[in-house]
Amino acid sequence: MSRAGSASESLILQMRNVRYEAPREEADPSALSKHEQAAWLVEDAFGGVFGGVDEARAKTRTQRQSYVLYENLNFPEALICVFALALVSFLEIPLWCLPNRKGVWAWEGHHALCRAPGHIYLSGIDYLPVGVTLLVEFVCVAYLAMLAGLEMGFGRLRVGASRLRVVATGLLAVDVIAFATCLVAGFAPEFRLAPYLRVALLVANVPEIYGAAEAVVVMLPKFFDVTSLLALTVVLFGWFAAITLDDYEFENREGVQVNQGFQSLGEAIYTMFFVATTADFPDQMLPSFTYDRAFGVFFAVFIIIAVFLFVELILAVVYNEYSDHVKGKISETFTNRAKGLKAAFELLSDHVADDGEHQISRESFEKLVAETNKVEKVPRVVADEVDFFFSIMDDDSSGAISKKEFYDVCNILQYSFKKVRTTSWVERTFPHLAAQDDFQAVRRFVHSPLLDAVTTGLLVVNAVVVLIESYLDLTDTLSSGGEEAFAAVEVLFSIGYMALLSAQLLVVPFDEFWLSLRNRFDFVVTVLLFATAIVWVWPTVHVSRDTLHRLTILRLLRLVSKLELLPRYRIIGECVVNMLPASVGIIGILYAAGAAWATLGVQLYGGLIYDGNEALEDTDYLDAKYDVLNCNDYAMSFISLFAFVTAGPFHEMIEAAEAVTSFPGSGYVYYISFYVVGILIVFNVFIAFVIDAFLSQYENDRVSAVDENAESLDQTMAGEGFRIVAQRGSTKDDVFRAMFLEDDD
C-alpha cells in the first residue's frame, strides 16, 4: 500500500471517530436561574397560587424584577392608599354642598357648606377642603396606577383581582381628572364614580375581601331560587289580604281604617313584605286584628311560612353555598401550594441520599432564602434565623432537606424566631445581689401563682373603689374632700401596681417579658398611671381629678384580661382572637355593601331630608323625629343603613325617600335592594360564619397555647445565656381548615 493510501485511510478513520457537535448556544442573560424560578414558585405557593412549571421557566429577569418591585411596593403602601381613599369618602364635601364652597382650599364649617331652608342634621364631621381630598386622590391613584403598570409587566392579569385593580384604577384616574376639570371650570358635578371605585379598589386589594365577594357572586343563583319562593309567598298573601280587606272601608273601634295598608294590591304586597322583615310588627296587623281577631290566624300562618321557614331557609342556603365555595377555594389553595412546592423542589434538588432519594442541600436552601428575602410577601428570614429554619425543616438531621420536609416550608415561614436572654438585667449586672435570699424570695413569688392572685385581688379592690366613687359622683354626694381622698387612694394603688411590675422585671428578662401583648399592655398602663400619680402629688403641677379618674378606667381593662386565668374564658377569648383574621373578608364585604349604598343614598337624597321640607310634612318619618336618620352626608347615610340593618324604621325611611325624590319608586328600590343584599345575603353570611368559626374551634379545642413546632427547637443553637422562642403569625389558615377541611385528609 502506498503512503498516500495509508494517509487517506487514517483520515477516514479519524472522521468516523469524531462526533458531530451542534454549535453551542450562549446562555440567555434574560432567563432566570433555577433558584430564582424556585423562589417565584415558593412565593406563589405561599399565597396558594400555581401557574405551572412552564410559566415559571418562561419568566424573564425583567419580569422578575418587576414582580419583586411590585411586591415590595405593594404592602403596606397599596393598603394605605386604599384606606386613605376610603377615608376620603367620609371626609370629603358632599357633592350637593359643593356650590356653597368659597374656594378649593378654603376650610369651612359643615353647616356653612351644607345649608338648607330648615334645620338639617349632618354627621358633625369637619369636611376637608375639596383641594385636599382631590390631592389625596391624585397621589393615591398615581401610586396605584404605578403598581398596576408593574403588575401588567410581570403578567398576572389572568387573576380576577388583578384585572379589577387595573380597571378600577384606570376609571378612578379618569374620574379624578374629570372632577378636577369641572372644578377648574367652576362647575360642581352632581355625580361621581369615585366613591364606588374606592370600594372596588378596597375589594380588589384585600385578598380576603375579594374572596368573600367572589363567594357572594357565586352563590347568587341558589339564593335567588329560594328568595323567589319567599317573594311568591309575599305576593300570594298580599293578594289574598287585598281581596279580603278590599270592602272593609270603615274604622275599627280605635278609629283606624280596618284595611289600612291593604287598600290596593301593590300596597298589600308592600305591607306583607315588611311583615316578612318583622320590622314594626305587629303594627301592620293591629287595624284588622282589632276589628276581628280571626285576622290574627292569617298573619300567624304568614309569619310561620315566610319568617320561620323561608327566611331561615335563605340563611341556610346562603351559608351552605358560601361554605362550599370557600371550602373549594381552600382545597385549591393547598393543592396549588403542594404543586408549587413540588415544582420548586424538583428545580432545587441537587443532592442524592444513600437510599437514592433526591434532596436539597444546605447551599441550595440558602440561595433560595436569599431570593425569597427579596419579596416582602414571604416572611423575611434574617441571617441569624437561617440555621433555625433549616434545623426545623431537617427533621432527620441528615444535613439536607427531603421532599416531605420541604413541603413544610410555607408553614414554617409563618414563624419568627427570637433569641431572648435567660437571665434578667439585675442577675447579669449584679450577680452578688441575685444570690441573696431576698432576691430568691422575689423570684419564687414572681414564678408562683401568688403573683397573679395578688395582682387580681388588687385589681378587684381597685374596681370596687372606682365603682363607689362613680356612684357617689353620679348621685352628687361626693364632696371636694372626698375627691382628694379617692385621688390619694388611687396614688397608693399606682404605687402597688408599680411594685408588682418592678418585681417581675427584677427576675424576668425584659425581652422575654415584652413578647407577651398582655405584658406590654400592663407595662404601659402601669407606667402611665404611676407617672400621672407622681405628677398629681407634685405641688407645682395641677392634674384635674377628671383626668386621673378617666386614666384609672384603663386599669379595669387589666381586670378583664385576668379572665384568661379561667380555662373556659381563656378558650372563648382565644377563639374570638383567632377568628378576627379569618373574618376580615366577611367584615370587609359587609362594609363594601354599606359603602356602596351609602354613596348612592347621598347622591339621591343628600340635602333633601330636613325639618322644614314641605314634601315631608305630615309624614310618619318627620312626626317620629327620624329626620336625624338621613343621607345628607356619607357618615349619616352609613348610620341610617345601620339602623335599617337592625330592623329600624323601614316604612318611615322609605316614605321619606319617596317624598323628597324626583325619581318615583327609587326609595323602594334603594332600601329593598339593600335589604336583599346587605341583610339577606351579606349579614346572613356574617352571622353564620361567626357561629361556625367559633364552634369549629371551641368544640375541638383547637386553640392550644403550646405549639409543637416551637417546642421542638434545638436550644443548643441559641448560645450561652439565651434561648430561642418561636412566634407564629396569623392563624387564619387554621381557622378555615378547622371549619371546612376538618374531615378531609
XYZ file of C-alpha atoms in Angstrom:
745
model
C 0.000 0.000 0.000
C 1.294 3.379 -0.888
C 1.917 6.158 1.613
C -0.919 8.227 0.081
C -3.406 5.371 0.545
C -2.427 4.925 4.175
C -2.928 8.629 4.836
C -6.391 8.534 3.265
C -7.471 5.569 5.380
C -6.155 7.256 8.523
C -8.084 10.419 7.733
C -11.300 8.433 7.159
C -10.902 6.638 10.493
C -10.393 9.950 12.294
C -13.501 11.398 10.667
C -15.558 8.385 11.735
C -14.459 8.726 15.356
C -15.291 12.410 15.532
C -18.844 13.116 16.824
C -20.843 15.900 15.351
C -21.436 18.698 17.867
C -24.087 21.323 17.252
C -22.984 24.903 17.724
C -23.265 25.806 21.418
C -25.907 28.385 22.280
C -24.880 31.019 24.754
C -26.879 31.209 27.996
C -29.759 33.632 27.725
C -28.903 36.502 30.101
C -32.609 37.327 30.433
C -33.522 33.826 31.684
C -33.984 33.169 35.390
C -31.686 30.897 37.345
C -33.188 27.783 38.889
C -33.104 29.405 42.329
C -34.998 32.435 41.032
C -37.568 30.180 39.376
C -37.919 28.125 42.550
C -38.242 31.283 44.648
C -41.077 32.502 42.420
C -42.826 29.133 42.798
C -42.428 29.231 46.594
C -43.673 32.815 46.755
C -46.749 31.887 44.731
C -47.222 28.745 46.818
C -47.222 30.872 49.950
C -50.303 32.633 48.509
C -51.871 29.419 47.208
C -51.162 30.197 43.539
C -49.620 27.860 40.958
C -49.235 28.930 37.356
C -47.314 25.874 36.193
C -43.664 24.967 35.766
C -43.594 26.124 32.160
C -44.798 29.557 33.174
C -42.054 29.843 35.795
C -39.409 28.819 33.276
C -40.762 31.256 30.676
C -40.431 34.217 33.029
C -37.667 36.657 32.220
C -35.366 38.542 34.521
C -37.163 41.767 33.642
C -40.453 40.229 34.739
C -38.812 39.010 37.937
C -37.531 42.500 38.662
C -41.000 43.959 38.026
C -42.518 41.332 40.306
C -40.047 41.946 43.129
C -40.501 45.699 42.850
C -44.287 45.300 42.787
C -44.392 43.066 45.865
C -42.073 45.358 47.816
C -44.090 48.458 46.910
C -47.476 46.778 47.283
C -47.578 46.100 51.009
C -48.405 48.076 53.034
C -48.294 51.104 50.721
C -51.167 49.942 48.486
C -53.367 49.262 51.508
C -52.521 52.679 52.915
C -53.666 54.243 49.633
C -56.850 52.172 49.581
C -57.733 53.017 53.185
C -56.877 56.672 52.586
C -59.320 56.691 49.671
C -61.953 55.037 51.873
C -61.360 57.735 54.498
C -61.789 60.407 51.827
C -65.375 59.221 51.366
C -66.085 60.194 54.976
C -64.166 63.488 54.939
C -64.929 64.928 51.509
C -67.564 67.604 50.970
C -70.834 66.031 49.732
C -71.484 66.849 46.086
C -74.703 68.712 46.868
C -72.738 71.072 49.147
C -70.007 71.954 46.618
C -71.802 75.013 45.140
C -71.594 76.681 48.592
C -67.825 76.438 48.966
C -65.769 79.629 48.953
C -62.674 78.153 47.369
C -60.807 74.977 46.541
C -58.528 75.258 49.592
C -60.910 77.045 51.987
C -61.607 75.412 55.356
C -65.276 75.901 56.183
C -67.697 74.555 58.766
C -70.093 71.828 57.695
C -73.182 73.941 58.350
C -71.773 76.776 56.242
C -71.192 74.383 53.367
C -74.319 72.234 53.612
C -77.167 74.679 54.071
C -80.894 74.012 53.866
C -84.040 76.179 54.296
C -84.841 74.344 57.544
C -82.913 72.536 60.250
C -80.731 69.860 58.733
C -78.864 67.108 60.545
C -75.292 66.345 59.492
C -72.709 63.967 60.917
C -70.732 66.798 62.502
C -67.559 65.817 60.645
C -65.481 68.807 59.581
C -65.085 68.236 55.866
C -61.682 68.712 54.292
C -61.318 71.331 51.543
C -62.028 69.869 48.140
C -58.458 70.634 47.087
C -57.068 68.495 49.913
C -59.241 65.470 49.160
C -58.530 65.837 45.451
C -54.789 65.926 46.172
C -55.065 62.751 48.283
C -56.979 61.073 45.472
C -54.402 62.144 42.907
C -51.446 60.844 44.938
C -53.124 57.535 45.787
C -54.339 56.950 42.235
C -50.895 57.732 40.827
C -49.293 55.214 43.176
C -51.907 52.549 42.426
C -51.512 53.208 38.690
C -47.767 52.611 39.018
C -48.467 49.285 40.749
C -50.968 48.372 38.029
C -48.297 49.010 35.404
C -45.825 46.770 37.231
C -48.483 44.100 37.608
C -49.118 44.131 33.880
C -45.367 43.950 33.365
C -44.890 40.556 35.027
C -48.085 39.072 33.567
C -50.504 38.481 36.433
C -53.671 39.799 34.751
C -55.164 36.325 34.484
C -56.220 36.713 38.117
C -59.628 38.349 38.571
C -58.497 40.617 41.398
C -55.638 41.929 39.240
C -57.986 42.781 36.393
C -60.346 44.535 38.801
C -57.447 46.551 40.246
C -56.289 47.682 36.829
C -59.780 48.589 35.576
C -60.839 50.352 38.793
C -57.565 52.295 38.958
C -57.913 53.433 35.354
C -61.534 54.522 35.804
C -60.708 56.334 39.034
C -57.888 58.205 37.302
C -60.332 59.337 34.617
C -62.876 60.367 37.248
C -60.317 62.379 39.242
C -59.190 64.231 36.112
C -62.790 64.913 35.072
C -63.677 66.152 38.569
C -60.642 68.443 38.703
C -61.560 69.810 35.268
C -65.091 70.578 36.462
C -63.764 72.435 39.498
C -61.410 74.493 37.355
C -64.318 75.359 35.059
C -66.406 76.435 38.059
C -68.886 73.572 37.683
C -69.947 71.352 40.594
C -70.903 67.857 39.328
C -73.860 66.083 40.887
C -72.476 62.592 40.316
C -69.111 60.867 40.618
C -67.970 57.301 40.099
C -65.095 57.774 42.546
C -66.846 56.586 45.756
C -67.901 53.340 44.085
C -64.444 52.817 42.597
C -62.864 53.307 46.032
C -64.980 50.406 47.262
C -63.927 48.340 44.237
C -60.249 49.057 44.960
C -60.697 48.030 48.587
C -62.214 44.741 47.473
C -59.543 44.141 44.827
C -56.556 44.964 47.071
C -57.550 42.894 50.103
C -57.496 39.212 49.097
C -59.811 38.164 51.916
C -62.475 40.683 50.886
C -62.144 39.738 47.224
C -62.565 36.071 48.122
C -65.696 36.839 50.142
C -67.107 38.945 47.293
C -66.383 36.148 44.841
C -68.224 33.692 47.086
C -71.232 36.020 47.285
C -71.396 36.287 43.493
C -71.114 32.513 43.038
C -73.972 31.761 45.426
C -76.441 34.238 43.875
C -78.244 31.697 41.623
C -79.142 29.416 44.565
C -80.030 32.442 46.655
C -82.489 33.724 44.085
C -84.043 30.257 43.819
C -85.060 30.371 47.474
C -85.782 34.104 47.503
C -88.238 33.640 44.632
C -90.256 31.316 46.867
C -90.319 33.967 49.587
C -91.354 36.595 47.035
C -94.120 34.324 45.738
C -95.376 33.814 49.290
C -95.426 37.583 49.892
C -97.336 38.172 46.640
C -99.912 35.437 47.309
C -100.603 36.529 50.873
C -100.690 40.166 49.768
C -103.169 39.329 47.025
C -105.338 37.349 49.455
C -105.265 40.184 52.021
C -106.133 42.765 49.343
C -109.206 40.936 48.042
C -110.320 40.048 51.581
C -109.999 43.535 53.084
C -110.991 45.437 49.960
C -114.529 46.093 51.209
C -113.543 46.878 54.816
C -113.518 50.612 54.180
C -114.546 51.654 57.665
C -112.859 52.313 61.001
C -112.420 49.947 63.912
C -113.246 50.946 67.466
C -109.855 52.654 67.765
C -110.730 54.989 64.881
C -108.255 53.368 62.458
C -109.185 52.186 58.971
C -109.615 48.405 59.133
C -107.941 47.799 55.778
C -105.061 50.195 56.437
C -102.082 49.004 54.447
C -104.215 46.756 52.258
C -106.275 49.218 50.227
C -104.722 48.114 46.919
C -102.793 45.130 45.602
C -99.473 46.995 45.484
C -99.940 48.382 48.986
C -100.888 44.938 50.310
C -97.782 43.301 48.812
C -95.634 46.107 50.225
C -97.181 45.620 53.688
C -96.692 41.853 53.652
C -93.076 42.331 52.600
C -92.395 44.363 55.705
C -94.245 41.847 57.837
C -91.727 39.303 56.488
C -88.890 41.538 57.721
C -90.593 41.707 61.172
C -89.976 45.473 61.122
C -92.657 47.369 63.053
C -94.610 44.140 63.528
C -97.384 43.810 64.804
C -98.294 47.382 63.809
C -99.351 46.161 60.336
C -101.719 43.618 61.890
C -103.382 45.756 64.544
C -106.027 47.641 62.441
C -107.632 44.435 61.112
C -106.868 42.361 64.215
C -108.583 44.938 66.431
C -111.702 44.620 64.303
C -111.698 40.815 64.089
C -109.309 38.508 65.966
C -109.628 35.939 63.175
C -107.186 38.018 61.126
C -104.563 37.004 63.657
C -104.613 33.481 62.199
C -103.850 34.887 58.737
C -100.825 36.787 59.975
C -99.642 33.868 62.139
C -99.673 31.495 59.158
C -97.772 34.035 57.067
C -95.144 34.574 59.790
C -94.623 30.813 60.113
C -94.183 30.316 56.367
C -92.311 33.493 55.447
C -90.199 34.192 58.537
C -89.763 30.868 60.326
C -89.401 28.842 57.136
C -88.242 30.785 54.076
C -86.130 33.476 55.760
C -84.297 30.828 57.784
C -84.032 28.669 54.667
C -82.381 31.618 52.920
C -79.864 31.765 55.771
C -79.131 28.056 55.391
C -78.806 28.194 51.598
C -76.666 31.341 51.663
C -74.172 29.928 54.106
C -74.167 26.453 52.563
C -73.268 27.902 49.170
C -70.735 30.251 50.747
C -69.067 27.470 52.749
C -68.972 25.154 49.714
C -67.260 27.853 47.679
C -64.785 28.680 50.438
C -64.060 25.004 51.001
C -63.322 24.606 47.316
C -61.051 27.644 47.339
C -59.183 26.422 50.420
C -58.711 22.991 48.863
C -57.487 24.684 45.698
C -55.097 26.822 47.743
C -53.487 23.846 49.455
C -53.415 21.855 46.209
C -51.691 24.736 44.433
C -49.314 25.064 47.353
C -48.352 21.398 47.090
C -47.894 21.652 43.311
C -45.757 24.771 43.617
C -43.547 23.286 46.318
C -43.155 20.072 44.347
C -42.048 22.016 41.270
C -39.669 24.133 43.354
C -38.196 21.020 44.973
C -37.550 19.415 41.596
C -35.720 22.546 40.491
C -33.604 22.777 43.640
C -32.809 19.117 44.399
C -29.060 18.765 43.928
C -28.206 16.041 46.412
C -28.924 12.314 46.450
C -29.240 10.435 49.719
C -27.936 6.909 50.331
C -31.382 5.493 49.630
C -31.494 7.278 46.259
C -33.955 9.972 47.382
C -33.356 13.439 45.970
C -32.716 16.202 48.495
C -31.935 19.914 48.699
C -28.526 20.798 50.036
C -27.871 23.471 52.623
C -26.184 25.663 49.997
C -29.168 25.457 47.648
C -31.556 26.228 50.523
C -29.594 29.349 51.453
C -29.707 30.562 47.833
C -33.471 30.024 47.833
C -33.840 32.038 51.047
C -31.694 34.811 49.573
C -34.154 35.063 46.662
C -37.355 34.882 48.734
C -35.961 37.570 51.043
C -36.230 39.990 48.129
C -40.045 39.778 48.281
C -41.932 41.102 51.286
C -44.902 38.780 50.676
C -42.886 35.929 52.134
C -41.731 36.432 55.761
C -38.110 37.513 55.735
C -35.529 35.104 57.103
C -32.602 37.051 58.521
C -29.115 35.594 58.549
C -29.293 34.605 62.220
C -32.502 32.623 61.627
C -31.376 30.520 58.642
C -29.893 27.881 60.953
C -33.146 27.709 62.927
C -35.288 27.312 59.822
C -33.011 24.692 58.325
C -32.828 22.681 61.544
C -36.628 22.689 61.875
C -37.124 21.538 58.292
C -34.373 18.926 58.515
C -36.357 16.531 60.715
C -33.934 13.619 60.325
C -30.816 15.783 60.832
C -29.354 14.468 57.581
C -27.918 17.846 56.596
C -30.233 18.038 53.564
C -33.966 18.558 53.017
C -36.141 15.820 51.558
C -39.314 16.408 49.545
C -41.541 15.629 52.540
C -39.564 18.029 54.719
C -39.641 20.743 52.052
C -43.465 20.657 51.967
C -43.478 22.249 55.448
C -41.712 25.396 54.245
C -44.916 27.506 53.973
C -45.986 26.589 57.491
C -42.542 27.161 58.976
C -42.153 30.521 57.251
C -45.124 31.752 59.292
C -42.880 31.663 62.356
C -40.471 34.272 63.538
C -37.632 33.250 65.829
C -36.210 35.417 68.557
C -33.288 34.932 70.881
C -34.178 36.019 74.391
C -31.993 36.106 77.446
C -32.431 33.556 80.198
C -31.403 35.960 82.970
C -32.614 39.412 83.936
C -30.595 42.609 83.843
C -30.130 42.530 87.614
C -28.807 38.956 87.517
C -26.320 39.840 84.785
C -25.181 43.160 86.248
C -25.304 42.405 89.986
C -24.790 38.650 90.385
C -23.941 39.035 94.061
C -27.341 40.698 94.640
C -29.124 37.963 92.711
C -27.570 35.389 95.012
C -29.136 36.948 98.123
C -32.028 35.176 99.860
C -34.291 38.207 99.483
C -33.846 38.178 95.692
C -34.574 34.451 95.563
C -37.734 35.079 97.584
C -38.833 37.631 94.991
C -38.073 35.096 92.235
C -40.225 32.436 93.915
C -43.048 34.969 94.333
C -42.962 36.057 90.672
C -42.910 32.489 89.328
C -45.649 31.286 91.664
C -49.450 31.603 91.258
C -49.309 34.064 94.147
C -48.309 36.927 91.800
C -51.461 36.552 89.705
C -53.557 36.172 92.837
C -52.176 39.365 94.412
C -52.498 41.315 91.140
C -56.078 40.134 90.616
C -57.008 40.920 94.220
C -55.555 44.424 93.913
C -57.461 44.972 90.658
C -60.746 43.801 92.218
C -60.338 46.141 95.203
C -59.401 48.973 92.833
C -62.516 48.263 90.731
C -64.720 48.373 93.837
C -63.205 51.736 94.824
C -63.796 53.117 91.322
C -67.431 51.948 91.359
C -68.047 53.515 94.784
C -66.501 56.775 93.646
C -68.569 56.728 90.443
C -71.772 56.098 92.401
C -71.084 58.990 94.749
C -70.222 61.224 91.794
C -73.408 60.311 89.869
C -75.588 60.905 92.927
C -73.900 64.291 93.569
C -72.845 63.215 97.069
C -69.089 63.364 96.500
C -67.523 66.321 98.274
C -64.279 68.020 97.337
C -62.590 66.428 100.328
C -63.861 63.039 99.198
C -62.396 63.617 95.734
C -58.992 64.307 97.269
C -59.253 61.178 99.403
C -60.123 58.982 96.436
C -57.258 60.558 94.473
C -54.841 59.687 97.268
C -56.132 56.108 97.263
C -55.544 55.914 93.503
C -51.956 57.040 94.062
C -51.485 54.198 96.548
C -52.897 51.741 94.015
C -50.467 53.068 91.387
C -47.550 52.521 93.762
C -48.758 48.965 94.430
C -49.021 48.132 90.729
C -45.588 49.626 90.100
C -44.116 47.493 92.876
C -45.551 44.324 91.328
C -44.237 45.318 87.888
C -40.802 46.051 89.308
C -40.732 42.634 90.978
C -41.432 40.990 87.637
C -38.727 42.927 85.816
C -36.194 42.088 88.553
C -36.309 38.374 87.744
C -37.820 38.108 84.238
C -35.642 39.149 81.265
C -37.204 42.204 79.663
C -37.041 40.835 76.095
C -38.955 37.743 77.228
C -41.428 39.870 79.208
C -42.053 42.077 76.147
C -43.026 39.138 73.922
C -46.468 38.973 75.533
C -49.040 41.512 74.317
C -50.763 41.397 77.692
C -47.473 42.208 79.423
C -46.983 45.166 77.088
C -50.437 46.493 77.890
C -49.887 46.054 81.635
C -46.496 47.767 81.408
C -47.797 50.809 79.501
C -50.867 51.243 81.740
C -48.886 50.805 84.959
C -46.095 53.212 83.989
C -48.575 55.792 82.626
C -50.743 55.770 85.745
C -47.728 55.776 88.077
C -46.248 58.783 86.258
C -49.617 60.550 86.398
C -49.898 59.854 90.130
C -46.411 61.265 90.749
C -47.266 64.381 88.756
C -50.531 64.749 90.724
C -48.615 64.605 94.022
C -46.119 67.203 92.823
C -47.248 70.505 94.353
C -46.364 72.759 91.408
C -48.231 70.701 88.775
C -52.006 70.501 88.525
C -53.715 67.355 87.226
C -57.503 67.505 87.192
C -59.380 64.880 89.133
C -61.365 64.001 85.997
C -58.170 63.195 84.107
C -56.921 60.954 86.898
C -60.297 59.222 87.121
C -60.508 58.551 83.381
C -56.999 57.121 83.286
C -57.923 54.842 86.174
C -60.565 53.210 83.999
C -57.707 51.729 81.944
C -56.866 49.669 84.984
C -60.238 47.960 84.816
C -59.278 46.560 81.415
C -56.467 44.706 83.149
C -59.070 43.066 85.360
C -60.937 41.902 82.268
C -57.721 40.422 80.866
C -57.404 38.315 84.017
C -60.386 36.264 82.845
C -57.905 34.233 80.794
C -56.842 32.568 84.044
C -60.176 30.725 83.950
C -59.941 27.883 81.377
C -63.404 28.315 79.886
C -62.959 32.055 79.418
C -59.442 31.585 78.082
C -60.650 29.229 75.353
C -63.512 31.562 74.420
C -61.184 34.553 74.329
C -58.595 32.773 72.179
C -61.324 31.547 69.831
C -62.519 35.115 69.335
C -58.972 36.418 68.816
C -58.199 33.689 66.282
C -61.445 34.402 64.436
C -60.570 38.034 63.792
C -58.018 37.447 60.993
C -60.325 34.895 59.354
C -63.322 37.246 59.470
C -61.598 40.095 57.614
C -63.235 39.086 54.346
C -66.766 38.932 55.743
C -66.422 42.208 57.648
C -64.891 43.828 54.571
C -67.694 42.767 52.232
C -70.221 43.970 54.829
C -68.508 47.367 54.805
C -68.313 47.360 50.999
C -72.053 46.770 50.678
C -72.790 49.552 53.151
C -70.333 51.910 51.450
C -71.862 51.417 48.008
C -75.406 52.033 49.216
C -74.333 54.922 51.467
C -72.774 56.652 48.454
C -75.899 56.122 46.382
C -78.023 57.472 49.236
C -76.047 60.723 49.388
C -76.266 61.165 45.627
C -80.027 60.510 45.597
C -81.246 62.179 48.801
C -78.393 64.387 50.057
C -79.647 67.824 51.136
C -83.315 66.897 50.652
C -84.154 65.486 54.087
C -84.513 68.211 56.707
C -87.104 69.631 59.057
C -88.856 72.288 57.019
C -89.046 70.451 53.722
C -92.680 70.754 52.641
C -92.525 67.355 50.993
C -92.010 65.758 54.418
C -94.946 67.456 56.135
C -97.479 65.089 57.702
C -95.195 62.092 57.205
C -94.678 59.496 59.919
C -90.941 59.941 59.345
C -90.940 63.563 60.447
C -93.579 63.071 63.144
C -91.381 60.398 64.744
C -88.343 62.741 64.612
C -86.465 60.329 62.367
C -85.031 63.154 60.280
C -81.760 62.633 62.181
C -81.500 59.358 60.233
C -80.790 60.675 56.764
C -78.433 60.550 53.789
C -77.192 64.146 53.916
C -73.556 63.035 54.056
C -71.625 59.799 53.810
C -71.346 59.091 57.543
C -75.031 59.866 58.171
C -76.017 57.596 55.304
C -73.946 54.809 56.844
C -75.639 55.254 60.219
C -79.075 55.210 58.595
C -78.281 51.950 56.827
C -77.001 50.513 60.103
C -80.349 51.356 61.696
C -82.018 49.707 58.711
C -79.979 46.505 59.222
C -81.059 46.319 62.857
C -84.771 46.318 61.883
C -85.096 50.084 62.219
C -87.865 52.292 60.834
C -88.179 50.623 57.425
C -91.502 52.141 56.405
C -90.699 55.637 57.628
C -87.341 55.805 55.843
C -88.828 54.597 52.562
C -91.676 57.073 52.998
C -89.214 59.957 53.385
C -87.140 58.870 50.392
C -90.221 58.647 48.198
C -91.473 62.036 49.406
C -88.341 64.001 48.504
C -87.049 62.231 45.393
C -87.717 63.281 41.839
C -87.480 59.609 40.789
C -90.690 57.879 41.913
C -90.077 54.369 43.147
C -86.366 54.931 43.786
C -86.921 54.840 47.555
C -88.440 51.378 47.341
C -85.665 50.123 45.065
C -82.915 51.690 47.191
C -83.945 50.307 50.577
C -85.396 46.976 49.458
C -82.300 46.208 47.363
C -80.111 46.974 50.377
C -82.298 44.687 52.491
C -81.770 41.874 49.999
C -78.019 42.360 49.510
C -76.998 43.782 52.875
C -79.196 41.685 55.170
C -80.424 38.547 53.420
C -77.044 37.847 51.811
C -74.064 39.548 53.445
C -75.332 39.874 57.013
C -76.628 36.291 56.999
C -73.227 35.063 55.818
C -71.557 37.086 58.570
C -73.785 35.637 61.305
C -73.412 32.061 60.094
C -69.647 32.472 59.665
C -69.184 33.728 63.231
C -71.206 30.835 64.660
C -69.461 28.197 62.555
C -65.968 29.591 63.084
C -66.422 29.776 66.834
C -67.936 26.322 67.261
C -65.378 24.643 64.997
C -62.609 25.825 67.325
C -64.418 25.666 70.652
C -65.740 22.127 70.265
C -62.426 20.762 69.015
C -60.306 22.837 71.415
C -58.089 23.986 68.535
C -56.618 26.970 70.310
C -53.835 25.384 72.307
C -51.357 27.897 73.683
C -48.457 25.470 73.165
C -47.078 24.969 69.685
C -45.364 21.678 68.950
C -43.039 23.203 66.359
C -41.991 25.859 68.837
C -41.278 23.239 71.495
C -39.047 21.196 69.159
C -36.415 23.896 68.681
C -32.786 22.971 69.182
C -31.838 25.277 72.048
C -28.137 24.435 71.692
C -28.069 26.840 68.735
C -29.090 29.798 70.884
C -25.770 30.301 72.604
C -24.923 30.646 76.246
C -27.351 32.805 78.225
C -30.019 32.751 75.505
C -32.912 30.608 74.383
C -34.902 30.561 71.155
C -38.579 31.490 71.117
C -40.816 30.832 68.101
C -43.780 33.111 67.489
C -46.387 32.238 64.886
C -48.154 34.836 62.759
C -51.764 34.741 61.590
C -53.882 31.672 62.473
C -56.292 32.369 59.609
C -55.466 29.143 57.752
C -56.002 27.107 60.906
C -59.471 28.592 61.405
C -60.532 27.851 57.826
C -59.029 24.358 57.992
C -60.983 23.676 61.190
C -64.202 24.986 59.645
C -64.136 23.391 56.214
C -61.425 20.728 55.969
C -61.649 19.016 59.351
C -62.929 15.779 57.807
C -60.581 15.783 54.823
C -57.257 14.038 54.580
